Every structure is written in C-alpha cells, then in structure tokens.
Tab-separated table of C-alpha atoms and ligand atoms in Angstrom:
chain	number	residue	atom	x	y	z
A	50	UNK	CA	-46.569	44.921	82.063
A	51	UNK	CA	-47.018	44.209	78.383
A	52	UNK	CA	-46.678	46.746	75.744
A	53	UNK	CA	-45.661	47.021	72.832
A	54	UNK	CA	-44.224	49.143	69.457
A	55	UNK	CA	-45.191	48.024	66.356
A	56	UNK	CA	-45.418	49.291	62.693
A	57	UNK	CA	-48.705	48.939	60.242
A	58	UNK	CA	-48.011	49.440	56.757
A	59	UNK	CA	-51.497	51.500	56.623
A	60	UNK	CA	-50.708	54.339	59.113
A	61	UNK	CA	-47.341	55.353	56.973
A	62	UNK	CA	-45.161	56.525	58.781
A	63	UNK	CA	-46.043	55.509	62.373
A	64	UNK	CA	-44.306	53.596	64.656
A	65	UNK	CA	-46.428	52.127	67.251
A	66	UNK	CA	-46.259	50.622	70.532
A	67	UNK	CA	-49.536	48.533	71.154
A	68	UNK	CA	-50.462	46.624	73.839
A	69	UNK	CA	-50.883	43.072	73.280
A	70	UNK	CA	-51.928	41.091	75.970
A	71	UNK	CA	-55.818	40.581	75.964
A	72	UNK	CA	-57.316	40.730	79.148
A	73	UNK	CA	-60.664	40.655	80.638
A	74	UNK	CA	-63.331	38.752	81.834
A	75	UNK	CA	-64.489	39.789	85.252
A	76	UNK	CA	-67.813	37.961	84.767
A	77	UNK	CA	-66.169	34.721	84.448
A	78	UNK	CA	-63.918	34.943	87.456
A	79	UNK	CA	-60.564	35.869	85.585
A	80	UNK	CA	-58.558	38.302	86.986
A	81	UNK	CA	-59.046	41.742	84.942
A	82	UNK	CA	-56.063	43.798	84.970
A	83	UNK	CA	-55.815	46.983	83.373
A	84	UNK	CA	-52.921	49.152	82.590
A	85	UNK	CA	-53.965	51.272	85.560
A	86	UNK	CA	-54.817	48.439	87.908
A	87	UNK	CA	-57.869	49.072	89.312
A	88	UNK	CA	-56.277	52.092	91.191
A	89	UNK	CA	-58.366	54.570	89.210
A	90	UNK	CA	-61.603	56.131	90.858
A	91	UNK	CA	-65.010	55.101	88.866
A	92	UNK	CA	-66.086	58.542	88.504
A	93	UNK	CA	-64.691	60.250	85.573
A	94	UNK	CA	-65.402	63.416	86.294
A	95	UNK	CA	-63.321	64.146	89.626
A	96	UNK	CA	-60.512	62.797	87.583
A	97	UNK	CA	-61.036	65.161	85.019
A	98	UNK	CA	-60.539	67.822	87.581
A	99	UNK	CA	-57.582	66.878	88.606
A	100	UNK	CA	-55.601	66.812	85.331
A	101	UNK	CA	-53.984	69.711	84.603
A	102	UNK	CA	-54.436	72.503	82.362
A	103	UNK	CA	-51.592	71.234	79.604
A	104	UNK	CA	-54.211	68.360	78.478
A	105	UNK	CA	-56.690	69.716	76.341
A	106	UNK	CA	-60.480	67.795	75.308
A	107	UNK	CA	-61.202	67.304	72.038
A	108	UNK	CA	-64.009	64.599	70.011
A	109	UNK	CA	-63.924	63.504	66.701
A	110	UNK	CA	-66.650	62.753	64.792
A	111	UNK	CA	-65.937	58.855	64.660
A	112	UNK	CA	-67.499	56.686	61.643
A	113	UNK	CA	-69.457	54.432	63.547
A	114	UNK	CA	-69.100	51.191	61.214
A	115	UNK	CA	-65.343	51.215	59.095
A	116	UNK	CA	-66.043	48.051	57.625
A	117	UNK	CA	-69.311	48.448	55.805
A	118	UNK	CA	-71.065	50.292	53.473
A	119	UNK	CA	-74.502	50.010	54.842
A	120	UNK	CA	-76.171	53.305	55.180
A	121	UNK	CA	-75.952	53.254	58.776
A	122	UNK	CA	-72.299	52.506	58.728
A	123	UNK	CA	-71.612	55.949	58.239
A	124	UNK	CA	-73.356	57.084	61.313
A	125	UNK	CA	-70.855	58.444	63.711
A	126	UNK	CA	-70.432	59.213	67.702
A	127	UNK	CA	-68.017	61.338	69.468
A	128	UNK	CA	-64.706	59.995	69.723
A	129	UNK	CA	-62.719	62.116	72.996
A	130	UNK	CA	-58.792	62.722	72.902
A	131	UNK	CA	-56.636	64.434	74.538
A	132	UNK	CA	-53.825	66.455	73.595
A	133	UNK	CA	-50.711	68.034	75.527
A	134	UNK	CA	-48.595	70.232	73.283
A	135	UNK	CA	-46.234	71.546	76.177
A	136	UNK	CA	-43.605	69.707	74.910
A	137	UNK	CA	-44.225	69.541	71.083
A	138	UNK	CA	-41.264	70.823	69.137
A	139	UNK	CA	-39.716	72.000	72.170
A	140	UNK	CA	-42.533	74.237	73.071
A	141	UNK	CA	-42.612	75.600	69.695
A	142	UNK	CA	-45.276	73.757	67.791
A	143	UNK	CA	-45.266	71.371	65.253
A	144	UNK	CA	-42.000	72.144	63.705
A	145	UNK	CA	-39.075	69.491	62.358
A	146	UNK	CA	-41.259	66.370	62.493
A	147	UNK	CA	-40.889	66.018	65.756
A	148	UNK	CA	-42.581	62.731	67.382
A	149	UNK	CA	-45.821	62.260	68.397
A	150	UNK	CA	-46.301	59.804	71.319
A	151	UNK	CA	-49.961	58.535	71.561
A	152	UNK	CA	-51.428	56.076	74.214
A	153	UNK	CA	-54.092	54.112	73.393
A	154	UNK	CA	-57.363	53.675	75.545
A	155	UNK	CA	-58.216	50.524	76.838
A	156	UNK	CA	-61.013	49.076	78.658
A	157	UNK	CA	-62.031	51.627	80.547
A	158	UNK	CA	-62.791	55.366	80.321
A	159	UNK	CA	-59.428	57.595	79.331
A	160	UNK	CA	-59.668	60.296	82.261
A	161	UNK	CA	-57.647	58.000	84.959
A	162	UNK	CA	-54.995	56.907	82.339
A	163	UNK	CA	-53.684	60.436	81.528
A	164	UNK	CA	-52.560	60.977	85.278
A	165	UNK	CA	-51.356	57.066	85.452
A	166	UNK	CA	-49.329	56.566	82.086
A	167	UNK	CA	-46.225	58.832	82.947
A	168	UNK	CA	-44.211	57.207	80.015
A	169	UNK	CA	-45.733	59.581	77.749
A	170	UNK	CA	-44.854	62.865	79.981
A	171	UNK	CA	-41.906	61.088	81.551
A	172	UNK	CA	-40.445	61.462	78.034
A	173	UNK	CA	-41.823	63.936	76.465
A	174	UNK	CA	-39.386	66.801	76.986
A	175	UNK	CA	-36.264	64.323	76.025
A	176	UNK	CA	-38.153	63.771	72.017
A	177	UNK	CA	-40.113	67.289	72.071
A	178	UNK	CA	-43.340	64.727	71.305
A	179	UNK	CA	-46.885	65.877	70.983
A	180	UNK	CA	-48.591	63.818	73.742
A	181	UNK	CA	-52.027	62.076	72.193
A	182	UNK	CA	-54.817	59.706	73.922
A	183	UNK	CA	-56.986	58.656	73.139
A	184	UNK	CA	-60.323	56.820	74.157
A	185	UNK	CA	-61.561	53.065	73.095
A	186	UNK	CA	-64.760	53.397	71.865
A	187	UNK	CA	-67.887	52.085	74.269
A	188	UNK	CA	-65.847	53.335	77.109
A	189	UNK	CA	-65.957	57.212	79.147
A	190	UNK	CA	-67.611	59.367	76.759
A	191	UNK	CA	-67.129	57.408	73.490
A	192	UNK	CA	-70.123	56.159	73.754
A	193	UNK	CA	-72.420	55.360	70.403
A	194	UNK	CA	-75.601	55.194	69.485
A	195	UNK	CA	-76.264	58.419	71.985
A	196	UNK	CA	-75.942	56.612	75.712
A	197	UNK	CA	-74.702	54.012	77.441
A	198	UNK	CA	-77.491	52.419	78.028
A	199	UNK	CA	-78.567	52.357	73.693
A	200	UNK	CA	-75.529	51.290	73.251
A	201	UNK	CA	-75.527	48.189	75.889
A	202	UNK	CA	-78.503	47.275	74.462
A	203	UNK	CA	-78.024	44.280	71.936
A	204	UNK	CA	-76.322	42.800	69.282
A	205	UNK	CA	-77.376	44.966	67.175
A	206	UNK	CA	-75.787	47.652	69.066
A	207	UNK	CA	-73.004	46.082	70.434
A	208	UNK	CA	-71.791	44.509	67.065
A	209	UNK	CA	-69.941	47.752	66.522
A	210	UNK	CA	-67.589	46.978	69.725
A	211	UNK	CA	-64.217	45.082	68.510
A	212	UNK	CA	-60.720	45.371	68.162
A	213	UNK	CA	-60.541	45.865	64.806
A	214	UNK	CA	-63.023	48.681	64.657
A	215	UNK	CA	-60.945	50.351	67.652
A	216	UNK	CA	-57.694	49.967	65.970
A	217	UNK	CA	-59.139	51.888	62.854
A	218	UNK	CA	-60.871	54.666	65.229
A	219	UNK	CA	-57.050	55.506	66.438
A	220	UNK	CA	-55.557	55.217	62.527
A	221	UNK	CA	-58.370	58.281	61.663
A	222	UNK	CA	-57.849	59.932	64.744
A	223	UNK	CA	-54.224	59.983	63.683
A	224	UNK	CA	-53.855	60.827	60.112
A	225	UNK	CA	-56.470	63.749	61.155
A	226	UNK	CA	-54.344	65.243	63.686
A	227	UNK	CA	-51.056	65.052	61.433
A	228	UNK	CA	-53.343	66.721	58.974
A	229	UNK	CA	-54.819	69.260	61.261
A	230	UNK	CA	-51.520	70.342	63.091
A	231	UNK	CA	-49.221	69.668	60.351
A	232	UNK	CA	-47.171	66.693	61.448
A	233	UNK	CA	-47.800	64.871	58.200
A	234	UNK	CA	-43.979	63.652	58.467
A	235	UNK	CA	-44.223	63.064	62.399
A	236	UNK	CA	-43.067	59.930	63.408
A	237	UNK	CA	-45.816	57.866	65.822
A	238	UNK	CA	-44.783	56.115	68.928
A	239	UNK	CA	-47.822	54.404	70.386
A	240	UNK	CA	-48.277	52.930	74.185
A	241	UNK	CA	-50.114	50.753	75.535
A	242	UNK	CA	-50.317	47.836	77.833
A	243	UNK	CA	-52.766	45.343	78.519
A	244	UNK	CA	-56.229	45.148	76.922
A	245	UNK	CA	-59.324	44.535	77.798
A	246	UNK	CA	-62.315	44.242	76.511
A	247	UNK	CA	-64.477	43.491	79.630
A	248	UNK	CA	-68.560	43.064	78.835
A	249	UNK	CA	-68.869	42.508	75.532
A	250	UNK	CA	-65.725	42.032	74.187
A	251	UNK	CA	-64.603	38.218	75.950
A	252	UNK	CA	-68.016	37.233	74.237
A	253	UNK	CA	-67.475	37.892	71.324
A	254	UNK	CA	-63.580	38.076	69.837
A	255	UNK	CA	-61.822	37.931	73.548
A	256	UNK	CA	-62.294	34.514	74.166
A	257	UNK	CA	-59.587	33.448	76.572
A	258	UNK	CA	-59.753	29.356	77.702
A	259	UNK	CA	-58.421	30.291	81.239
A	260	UNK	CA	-59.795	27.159	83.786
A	261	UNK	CA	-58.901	25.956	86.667
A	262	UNK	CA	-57.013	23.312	86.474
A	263	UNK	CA	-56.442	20.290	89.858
A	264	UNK	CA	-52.926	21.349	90.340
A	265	UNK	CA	-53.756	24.823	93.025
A	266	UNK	CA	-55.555	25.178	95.801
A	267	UNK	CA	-58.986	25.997	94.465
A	268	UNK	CA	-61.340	24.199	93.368
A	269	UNK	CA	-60.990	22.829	89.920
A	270	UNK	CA	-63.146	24.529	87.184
A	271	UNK	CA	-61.608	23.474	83.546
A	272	UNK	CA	-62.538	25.491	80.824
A	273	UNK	CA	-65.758	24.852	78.660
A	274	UNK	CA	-66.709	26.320	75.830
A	275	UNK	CA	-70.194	25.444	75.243
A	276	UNK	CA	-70.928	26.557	79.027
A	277	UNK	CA	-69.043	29.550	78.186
A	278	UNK	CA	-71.029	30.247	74.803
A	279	UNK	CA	-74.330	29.753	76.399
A	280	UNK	CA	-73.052	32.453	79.294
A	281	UNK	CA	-72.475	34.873	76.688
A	282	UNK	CA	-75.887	34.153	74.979
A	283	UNK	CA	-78.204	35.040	78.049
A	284	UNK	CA	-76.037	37.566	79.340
A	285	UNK	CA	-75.605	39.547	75.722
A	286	UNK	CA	-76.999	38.018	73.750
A	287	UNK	CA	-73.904	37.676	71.462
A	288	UNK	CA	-72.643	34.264	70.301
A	289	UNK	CA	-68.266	34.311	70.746
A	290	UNK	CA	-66.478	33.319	67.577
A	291	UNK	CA	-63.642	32.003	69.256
A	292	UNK	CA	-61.104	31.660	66.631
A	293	UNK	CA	-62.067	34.875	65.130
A	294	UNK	CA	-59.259	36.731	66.596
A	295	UNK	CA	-56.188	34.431	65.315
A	296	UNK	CA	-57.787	34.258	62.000
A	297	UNK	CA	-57.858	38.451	61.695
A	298	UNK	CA	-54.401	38.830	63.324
A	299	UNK	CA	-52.340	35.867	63.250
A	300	UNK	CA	-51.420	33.959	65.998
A	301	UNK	CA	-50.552	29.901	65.781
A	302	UNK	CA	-46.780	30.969	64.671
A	303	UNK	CA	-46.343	34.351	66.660
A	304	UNK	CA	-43.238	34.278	66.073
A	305	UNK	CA	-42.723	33.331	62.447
A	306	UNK	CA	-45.986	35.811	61.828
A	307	UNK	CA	-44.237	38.744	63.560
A	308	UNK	CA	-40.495	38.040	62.397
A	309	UNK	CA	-41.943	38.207	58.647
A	310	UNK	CA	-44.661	41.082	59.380
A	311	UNK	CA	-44.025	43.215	62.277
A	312	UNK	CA	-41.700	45.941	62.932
A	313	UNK	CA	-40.468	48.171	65.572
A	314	UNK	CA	-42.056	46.296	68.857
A	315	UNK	CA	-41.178	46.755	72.184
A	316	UNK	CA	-42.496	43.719	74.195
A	317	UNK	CA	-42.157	44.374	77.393
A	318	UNK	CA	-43.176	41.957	80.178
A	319	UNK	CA	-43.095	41.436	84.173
A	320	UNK	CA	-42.577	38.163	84.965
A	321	UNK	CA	-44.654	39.024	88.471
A	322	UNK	CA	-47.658	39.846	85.845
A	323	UNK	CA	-49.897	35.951	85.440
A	324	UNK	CA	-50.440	37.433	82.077
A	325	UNK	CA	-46.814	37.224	81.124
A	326	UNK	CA	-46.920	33.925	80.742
A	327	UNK	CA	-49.073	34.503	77.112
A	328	UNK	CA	-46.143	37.002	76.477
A	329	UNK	CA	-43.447	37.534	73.944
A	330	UNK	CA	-40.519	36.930	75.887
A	331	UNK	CA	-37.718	36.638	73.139
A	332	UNK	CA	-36.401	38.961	70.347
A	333	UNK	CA	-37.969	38.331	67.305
A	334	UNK	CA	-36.754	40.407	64.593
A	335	UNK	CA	-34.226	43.227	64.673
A	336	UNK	CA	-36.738	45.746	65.261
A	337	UNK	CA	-39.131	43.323	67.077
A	338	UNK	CA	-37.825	43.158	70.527
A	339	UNK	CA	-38.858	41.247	74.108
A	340	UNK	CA	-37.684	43.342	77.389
A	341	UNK	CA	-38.443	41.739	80.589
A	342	UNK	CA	-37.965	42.080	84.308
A	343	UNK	CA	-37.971	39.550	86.602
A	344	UNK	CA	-39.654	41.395	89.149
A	345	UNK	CA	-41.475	43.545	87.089
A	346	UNK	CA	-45.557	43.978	87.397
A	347	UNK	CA	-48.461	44.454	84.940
A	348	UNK	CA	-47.634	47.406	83.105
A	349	UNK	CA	-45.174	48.833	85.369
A	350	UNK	CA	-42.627	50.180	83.089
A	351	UNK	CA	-45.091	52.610	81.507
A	352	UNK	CA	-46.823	53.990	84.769
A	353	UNK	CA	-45.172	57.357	86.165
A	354	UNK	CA	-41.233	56.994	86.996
A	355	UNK	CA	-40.652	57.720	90.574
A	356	UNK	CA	-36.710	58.580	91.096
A	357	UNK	CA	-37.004	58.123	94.853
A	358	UNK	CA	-38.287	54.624	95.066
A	359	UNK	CA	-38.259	52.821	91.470
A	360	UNK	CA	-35.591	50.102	92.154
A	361	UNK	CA	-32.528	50.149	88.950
A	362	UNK	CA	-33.721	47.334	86.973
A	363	UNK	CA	-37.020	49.066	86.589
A	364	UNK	CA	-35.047	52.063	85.574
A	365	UNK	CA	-32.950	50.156	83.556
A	366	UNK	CA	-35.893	48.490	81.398
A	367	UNK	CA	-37.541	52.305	80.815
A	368	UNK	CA	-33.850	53.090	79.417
A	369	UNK	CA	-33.650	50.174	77.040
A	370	UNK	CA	-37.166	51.405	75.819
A	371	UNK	CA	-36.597	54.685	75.834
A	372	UNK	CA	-32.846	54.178	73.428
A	373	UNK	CA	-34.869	51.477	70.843
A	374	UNK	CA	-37.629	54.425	70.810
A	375	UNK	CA	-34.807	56.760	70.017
A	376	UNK	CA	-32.964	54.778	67.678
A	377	UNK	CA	-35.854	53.760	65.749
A	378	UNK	CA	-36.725	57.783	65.531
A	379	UNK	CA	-33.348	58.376	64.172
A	380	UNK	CA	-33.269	56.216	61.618
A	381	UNK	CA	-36.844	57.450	60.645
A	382	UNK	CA	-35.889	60.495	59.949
A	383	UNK	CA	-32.714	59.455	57.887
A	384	UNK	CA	-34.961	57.529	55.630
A	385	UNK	CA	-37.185	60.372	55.624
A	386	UNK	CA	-34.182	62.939	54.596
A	387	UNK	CA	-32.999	60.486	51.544
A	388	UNK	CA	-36.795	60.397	50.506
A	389	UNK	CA	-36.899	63.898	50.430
A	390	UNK	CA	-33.736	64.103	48.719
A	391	UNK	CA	-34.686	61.530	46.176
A	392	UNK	CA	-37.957	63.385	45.488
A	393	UNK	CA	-36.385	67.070	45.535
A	394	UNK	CA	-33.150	65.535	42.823
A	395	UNK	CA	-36.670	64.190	40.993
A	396	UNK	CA	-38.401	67.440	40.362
A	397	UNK	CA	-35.377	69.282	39.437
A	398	UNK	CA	-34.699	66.632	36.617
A	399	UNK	CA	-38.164	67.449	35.812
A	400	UNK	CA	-37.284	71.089	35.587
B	745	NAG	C1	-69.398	66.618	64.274
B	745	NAG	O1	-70.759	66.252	64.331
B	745	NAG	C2	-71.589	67.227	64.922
B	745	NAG	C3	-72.945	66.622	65.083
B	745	NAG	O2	-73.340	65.931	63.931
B	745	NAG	C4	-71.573	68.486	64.061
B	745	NAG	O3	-72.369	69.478	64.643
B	745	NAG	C5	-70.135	68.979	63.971
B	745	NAG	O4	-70.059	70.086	63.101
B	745	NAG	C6	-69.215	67.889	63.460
B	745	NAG	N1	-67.841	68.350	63.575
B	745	NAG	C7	-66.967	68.241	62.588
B	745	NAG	C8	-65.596	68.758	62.872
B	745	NAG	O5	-67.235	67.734	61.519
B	746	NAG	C1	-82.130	45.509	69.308
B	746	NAG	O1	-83.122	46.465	69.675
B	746	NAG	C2	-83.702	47.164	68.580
B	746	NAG	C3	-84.626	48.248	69.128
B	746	NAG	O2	-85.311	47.834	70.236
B	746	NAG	C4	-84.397	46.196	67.652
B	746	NAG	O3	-84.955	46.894	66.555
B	746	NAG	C5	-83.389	45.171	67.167
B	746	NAG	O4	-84.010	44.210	66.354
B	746	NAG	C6	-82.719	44.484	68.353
B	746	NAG	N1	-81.652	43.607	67.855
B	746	NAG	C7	-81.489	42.362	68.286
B	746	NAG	C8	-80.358	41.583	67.660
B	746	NAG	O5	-82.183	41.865	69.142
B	747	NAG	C1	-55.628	16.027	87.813
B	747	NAG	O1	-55.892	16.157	86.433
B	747	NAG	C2	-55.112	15.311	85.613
B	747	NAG	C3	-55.356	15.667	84.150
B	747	NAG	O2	-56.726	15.891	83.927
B	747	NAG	C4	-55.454	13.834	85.942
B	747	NAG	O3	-54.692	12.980	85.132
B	747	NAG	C5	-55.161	13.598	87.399
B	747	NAG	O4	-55.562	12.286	87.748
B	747	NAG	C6	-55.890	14.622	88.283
B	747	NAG	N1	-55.446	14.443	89.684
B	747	NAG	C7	-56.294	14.427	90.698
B	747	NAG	C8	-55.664	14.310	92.069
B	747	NAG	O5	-57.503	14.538	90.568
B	748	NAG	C1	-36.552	39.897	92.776
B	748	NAG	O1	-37.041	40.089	94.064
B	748	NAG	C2	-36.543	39.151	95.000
B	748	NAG	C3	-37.284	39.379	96.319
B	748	NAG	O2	-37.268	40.727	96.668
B	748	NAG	C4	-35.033	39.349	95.139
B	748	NAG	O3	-34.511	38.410	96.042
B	748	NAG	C5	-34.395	39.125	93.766
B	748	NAG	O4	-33.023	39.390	93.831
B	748	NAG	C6	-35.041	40.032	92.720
B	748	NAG	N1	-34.539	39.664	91.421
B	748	NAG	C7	-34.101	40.553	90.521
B	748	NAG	C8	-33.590	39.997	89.241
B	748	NAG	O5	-34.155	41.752	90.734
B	749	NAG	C1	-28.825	64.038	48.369
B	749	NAG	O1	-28.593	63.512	47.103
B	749	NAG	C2	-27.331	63.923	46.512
B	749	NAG	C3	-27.278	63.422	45.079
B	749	NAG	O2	-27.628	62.059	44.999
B	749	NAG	C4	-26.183	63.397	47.368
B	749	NAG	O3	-24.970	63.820	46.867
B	749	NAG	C5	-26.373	63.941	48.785
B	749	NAG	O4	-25.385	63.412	49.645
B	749	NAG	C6	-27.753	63.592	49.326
B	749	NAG	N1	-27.938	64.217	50.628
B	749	NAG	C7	-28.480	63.588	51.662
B	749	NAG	C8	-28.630	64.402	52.886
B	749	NAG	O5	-28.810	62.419	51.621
C-alpha cells in the first residue's frame, strides 16, 4: 500500500494523510490498482445497501471550476460524502476538538470504499474521530455537467477532471463541515492510498512512462510518447502535458522538496505492491516518515484489520501509524492550548 499524512499550509489546521502513488492506465495495459483492488462490485447501488445505518449521504454543492473566474467556473455539481458520527467525541458530538479522520475518494465511485477502508472505523473509537469520505469528482455520483455521459463528452467537459481541482473539492468540503458541525479547531487526519485517475486522467496530467522493457518474459513494448499522445488524442480527444504534474507539485528532488515543505506524512509501502518501487521508502523529515513491510500489499495496512488472520508485522505497521497519528494529535493540541492562551493573555491586556 501507499498512503500517506501530510500537512498543507491552506487547510490550517489539518493534518493529512494522502495517497501518493499515481496509478492508472487500464487502456494502455498497466496494471490499475486501486485502494480496494478490484474486489468491489461495479454496481453502486447494492453496495449502498449494504453499509450500515451509522454512514449518513450528504452532497455539496461543488464549484465546478476553482481556478477561474469565467462565468461558467462558478457552475457547480453535487459533490457526495459520507459521514459517521458514532464515534465523534465519544458519542457525544463535536465537543473538545476531537479529530476528524477523512478518506479521500479515488478513482472510482466511494460506495465500495466505506465497507473496504477499515482504518478509519478500525480507529475511530481509540481518537473519538468524526469519520468523513468523500467522493473524487467524475466518479459514483459526482458527476458534472448533469450525467455521465455530458460529462465524458470532450475536452471541453473533461478539462474540469484533475488533481488539483480534486484536492481543492476535499479542502471546501472540509472547512464546510468544521464550519457546519463546529470542529473549527478539529485536527484532520486524511487516508488514502493509491490514485488513479483511469480515462481521462493518464491523458492528460497522469502520464506514467511504464514500457516493457527486454529483460521479462513478455514481449518488449518500450515506452513512447508520441504513440502515447496520439492514443490519447483519438480516444479523448485531450493532448497529455506530461511534465505538468512535477511542475504543479514538485517532484525531481522528492526528497529535498518534501524535507523543506511537507509535514506530518505517513508513507507507507508494501514491498509486494510493483508500485512501491516509485515509493518513499526512507524518513524524510521528523514528521515526514516511510513505513514499510516487506511482505506487505497495495494498500494493505489501511483495509479492515482482521485479528484472526492479519500476520504481526502487518499489525505492527498499523501500530506505528496509528502512535505517529497520535503523537502528531497531541502535540496539535498543545500548540493549540498555548495559542489559545497567547490570544486569551492578549485580550485581557486589551481589557
Ligand atoms: C445546492 O444546489 C441546489 C441546486 O442548485 C439548490 O437547490 C440547493 O439549495 C443548494 N444547496 C445548498 C446547501 O446551497
Ligand atoms: C464539446 O461539445 C460541445 C457541445 O456539443 C461543443 O460546443 C464544444 O465545442 C465541444 N468541445 C470540444 C473541445 O470539442
Ligand atoms: C535489451 O535492451 C538493451 C538496452 O536497450 C540492449 O542493449 C540489449 O542488447 C537488448 N538485449 C536483447 C537480447 O535484445
Ligand atoms: C515474507 O514472506 C516469506 C514467504 O512467506 C517469508 O519467508 C519471510 O520470512 C517473510 N518476511 C518477513 C519480513 O515477514
Ligand atoms: C498560559 O500563559 C500563562 C502566562 O504566560 C502561563 O503562566 C501558563 O502556564 C500558560 N498555560 C498554558 C496551559 O500554557
């Protein structure tokens, strides 16, 4: 597995666990893995059935466009999450900041991840977290532009499906459900693992130069891009901009780029996972951490615990995570006190 906990300046506050390793691709033969490894049902709603009553639907009215100011930009769709507040405060409601823990959708429709991701309800009771998830837009029933189908359509449509936008649908999402439930001081942990992007996405910023090389047994097929770009062209009719995605995040000095920018990262990796090989598989930073296993698969560590038959060094890994998580959260909420205190000894000089 791959995820990962990081920290953006721009959601104050949060402490995030992303997932980082960008998969996809199952048009050009790659392997596609997703967090829930193919071992969810198609149909959405038969899943939705089966989750239980504790999860609760919700949609936000998403800004379609956060990077624009075209009138159209401000066109929005329906953005679903889910909540769970069993746990939240110890079953009493938002109450002493406690934690919210929020996975984030990936390349596929939300309904089969909420049954699949037990880190979140594995650990819930142990932080008293609000559980949050929520959907990647173009997938399950975040779907612009009205259906599938408009949406699919062209560029023109389809220009509004990227990373970047996705990452800023969750940062709303989130400051309007500290807002709404009054968790303005909650700490954020988010999960994740993998990422996909399949259709559009590896033809436009997903652009992975996985070939075939003569050293295996099939037959070689070495990556080209021009092939590649013409591909995309008749089959989306969106041109890739291949170095798009290291420009906008980073990403020819990972490590220099995340020892002087990130914070608070879990990465965690199973070496049994192909994808692990793009991984972070060293500390970087204090708070930006690698945790792997040598046996470990894609996105193992955060799919349901199992007491009877996970083997130790799987339990192991969760409980490193699980401690950082809780360390991290402590010292949150010391810095949090001594800001309070600061601000409280500043009003009564005022006084
Ligand atoms: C969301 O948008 C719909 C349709 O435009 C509207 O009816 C609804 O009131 C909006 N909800 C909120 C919370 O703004
Ligand atoms: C996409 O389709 C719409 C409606 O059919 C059209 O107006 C628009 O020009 C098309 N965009 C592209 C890039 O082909
Ligand atoms: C395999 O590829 C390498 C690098 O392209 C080349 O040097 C080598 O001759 C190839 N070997 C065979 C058996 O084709
Ligand atoms: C990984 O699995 C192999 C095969 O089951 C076993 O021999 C090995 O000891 C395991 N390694 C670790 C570090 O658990
Ligand atoms: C709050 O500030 C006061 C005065 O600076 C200090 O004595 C006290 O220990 C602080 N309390 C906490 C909890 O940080």
């Amino acid at each position: 597995m791959h995820s990962s906990i990081a920290s953006y300046q721009w959601l104050l506050h949060i402490f995030t666990v992303i997932s980082s390793l960008q998969v996809s691709a199952a048009r050009f033969n790659i392997p596609r893995l997703s967090p829930t490894r193919g071992t969810i049902l198609q149909n959405p709603e038969i899943l939705s059935a089966t989750i239980s009553k504790d999860f609760q639907t919700f949609y936000y009215n998403q800004t379609l466009d956060h990077f624009n100011y075209r009138p159209e930009s401000y066109s929005t769709f329906q953005q679903r999450y889910v909540i769970n507040f069993k746990y939240w405060g110890g079953g009493a409601g938002a109450d002493a900041n406690a934690p919210i823990f929020v996975y984030l959708g990936a390349e596929e429709p939300l309904d089969g991840d909420i049954s699949v991701i037990g880190f979140l309800t594995d650990n819930a009771a142990r932080f008293n977290a609000l559980l949050v998830y929520i959907e990647h837009r173009y997938y399950g029933k975040s779907i612009p532009f009205g259906s599938r189908k408009e949406a699919l359509k062209n560029a023109s449509t389809l220009g509004y499906f990227n990373s970047a936008q996705a990452i800023t649908d969750y940062a709303e999402i989130l400051l309007y459900i500290k807002e709404k439930y009054n968790a303005r001081h909650s700490p954020v942990i988010v999960i994740g693992g993998s990422y996909g992007g399949n259709q559009e996405q590896t033809c436009s910023e997903m652009v992975m130069p996985i070939g075939i090389d003569n050293t295996t047994m099939f037959p070689p097929d070495p990556f080209d891009l021009s092939n590649y770009i013409d591909d995309c062209k008749k089959l989306y009719g969106v041109s890739p901009r291949p170095h798009w995605v290291t420009t906008y995040y980073g990403g020819y000095d990972i490590k220099l780029i995340l020892q002087r920018f990130a914070s608070n990262i879990i990465f965690s990796n199973g070496l049994r996972d192909p994808y692990s090989s793009g991984g972070v598989l060293e500390d970087i930073s204090e708070s930006v951490v690698a945790i792997h296993t040598v046996n470990g698969s894609h996105c193992l560590d955060i799919l349901g615990a199992n007491q009877d038959s996970d083997p130790d060094w799987l339990v192991m890994q969760r409980k490193a995570e699980v401690e950082i998580i809780e360390g991290w959260i402590s010292k949150y909420y010391a810095d949090l006190k001594e800001s309070n205190n600061r601000s409280c000894t500043q009003n009564k000089r005022k006084d």
